[in-house]
RNA sequence: UGCCCGAUGGUGUAACGGUAGCACAGCAGACUCUGAAUCUGCUUGUCAUGGUUCAAAUCCAUGUCGGGCAGCCA
């Protein structure tokens, strides 16, 4: 184990997560299989942005490498050029680095740039070496040679069946398929045709290379699966070098073998592919110990989607502003929303790794961020729905700068000064003309404490001709300032406030779940589009913040006291004109109390 | 009605033949210059039926329910 190289933090002192895959790997290490070495990989297809489900896989694969002193390769699983783009490659690199930085980055295995056959994309610099991720497309030459070996061994053949006929011949799950009429071509003819496929002599779909296994197998994936197809499409990484591309099943196991992967971990839907994974590797004359595939259940989260295809649709149809919309379950969306990598990693630890297809509660993700942000974020006062309070017995023009604690969870965070004056804003919800049961904030005649300031009493209301509340008039107890003579008086509620003349105006964006039903994806649900939450985004443009927030830098996180955790938007916020995203609310006992009486 | 996989409180998980535990959520209380945090306590569970065993969540059988597989997608 080489945990000492993995930085510090709770993850380094706690026991690593235990689960069935962990046990398998641990037993292999113990028994000296693969010479005690552990090599995993995270193999996304660059056809979309990474989401929280990928984070689970990243944590699993990198966590194993980290614990056993192995390596985890970042590999683009890019065998289908029609759907893949460099933009996605770039986002994947960024998201993986962001997620594992300070935790498992020493175990991230990249390769030296320039050794690939394609158009290199630079990942990052480490020392003097320029590194880039692995690409399955870098192995197209080797994979092609392996295909030739299979053909020469009589284990693969060129099939001229049309896509429709291929499907027909395959049969159905409960009915065996039939042999292709081209199944018994000679090795020479197969080699010749395969070479001519590669040379570009045939149009898309004209022929395929197929494994010769068993058309009557109960496992569909063993019914002579297609290994290579013709696609006259330019590839984002290999350019125009190829017009035949290997299928996932053929490329993946071989990529694993080529990279020296020991444990190839994927999701449950590939379980039925495992016999094919093994068949391909065992059919070739491969000298080294073969990698093995293990499957776990992918993550499903309530009230959101995890399918890249559907997330892409939300982006394309402009339902959201982009892949990094803070409502998206993407890593970039969560990052923009204000989630920390630590909180996402902790979440992945909390959910565990099993073969059970469950539905995880959003509350667990929220718990993970709150827990992390509570420890780390500076507090500040912000009023989202302001109502003015004029303090009758406070001198006009006077300003006091009161001391406020930056983070009660972290004494080292220090203090700051917040200005107080005759006119302040408080939260509209902190006042009720006719107090509800158990409401102990401000109402006519009642006292509340103003955080870090005085005890305030509401004496009257100012309304317009239609009876709308315009402002409150109040008096304060001059001796009750924090630290003052009567400061110790027991007052049930403390509320936050912002001095009106000093307030910074800001836009604040409140986010809610994207969908109104727990499983927007459900087959019988009428389509996820019909379950979009119209209130998933609420933009508040008239918020008032304490002046220290005016200079917030993009990405900076705060707890707005009594409201929640907020993060200055990385795209739209500028010092002087801040825009904040709400990461998560604080738990709110008052909201629960209200639900009881309703 | 083919094959593969799975099933433990509301949710996610642990228990590897020997006291069903943890976390989230929920509820109640303590504390509180954040109705937050923190602390204390509580409710709720082994899919069913048989079998093996001194002993079964765990092993076996059958059934039920759920998921996956019929792309020249991954």
XYZ file of C-alpha atoms (C1' of nucleotides) in Angstrom, chain A residues 80-82 160-164 197 200-208 228-234 242-245, chain B residues 72-73:
31
model
C -17.391 4.723 -32.654
C -16.236 7.934 -34.353
C -19.748 8.877 -35.392
C -21.872 -10.206 -46.308
C -25.267 -10.259 -44.653
C -27.050 -6.905 -44.559
C -27.735 -5.428 -41.124
C -31.351 -6.545 -41.436
C -12.393 -3.852 -46.056
C -11.769 0.971 -48.264
C -13.036 -1.123 -51.135
C -16.529 -1.557 -49.679
C -19.266 0.783 -48.627
C -20.583 1.132 -45.083
C -22.607 -1.865 -44.012
C -21.534 -4.046 -46.931
C -19.607 -6.546 -44.832
C -18.588 -7.248 -41.256
C -15.582 -5.072 -37.087
C -17.794 -2.838 -39.182
C -17.127 -0.513 -42.075
C -17.519 3.189 -41.306
C -16.177 5.767 -43.705
C -16.081 8.362 -40.962
C -13.256 10.540 -39.737
C -9.258 3.985 -40.713
C -12.535 3.099 -42.370
C -13.079 -0.086 -40.376
C -13.675 0.206 -36.658
C -22.876 -3.091 -37.907
C -23.945 1.665 -29.855
